[in-house]
Steps between C-alpha positions, in 0.01 A plus 500: 500500500169645604296663226258780574148397417333741264139567588254374242205681654339711228383855565138422415386452858626853574332634185176330605532646852562851360199461270276386786626783720431761231150363441428495874623857547289609204189337646541647847600843362793605718630770269454764768722310743752342261517704178812697415418848632793737515353708784434192714850364436642839601315457832662164573275248322801336333320173414323687222828507305446128436130433560380743232634256240242243606190719454304582184252761382247260347452136400644552151813661645536204737450241223746671264768518770452141614507377140827690458641341816419149377629563147830642627535208742451251217727695266796495738421196715842349430659780708279465807452273792272554797745688722668724243171597335360598840808708578500668158128581525539656846811698407344630178188603692709692753717661233183598317357685798830657602575611143161663459530670838851636443489597134136581422371729775212617280354147497268507800339156461565172323360149498570198282761242409596651166817677617618190683415288193718724283783434745439126498488495119824700476675279754390190307620644169842572653515145639414371152793699359729374775393142419571543129135522395513754218133591515585669830652788302175546310298492824730752666498739205121463473426582864744793498349638177148465643591686818687775314200544270273531805727762655473714186144435382324359806295183528227390266166672561333161458695353793422807710128447437524126567659539843296812582811690610804677361768249406801574719766480230749613765447163669589318177825698476585433864422133441740466207777681690433285809524181293836612360632601844388173658667299224828693553473461877449123479795466261723693738387286794569181300848621409582595858375170641677275246 
């Protein structure tokens, strides 16, 4: 009997690559060419649906988002390998851009990883629950409560000042929904292929 070899490659090389890419894009300031801009997307610049996730308004915004990426990666590292983390990151980034474009037409511009990070956190919490890790319930309830609070009351004024821009709470909502949808999609694919 031949056993499938499970990859032991951790996601940290991808996380390091994403971090380096975000820092590089911040240094060379490509927001005009890569930032999520609804009008530009409407005129065929579809790459902005994904690339806007990789840009940041200032150094503090960049550092907060990259810290979040590393913390979430450490928190749920038992669920990720190199290939599946890469796929999840790309799909969440695309869902983020598409969700904002389709459901939030008033949002003209967006940059940052925070929406995608909300999706990654939600996906990881659901995988925790699936794996029997009870703290996953607490994580899921916490992220949903945070996003619902933001939808009603908005983001903290302190965070708005720190990143020097309005916090796109819509992106956080889209991120959570994207994480849930991706989890459901992967479960369906697993069931159909087994």
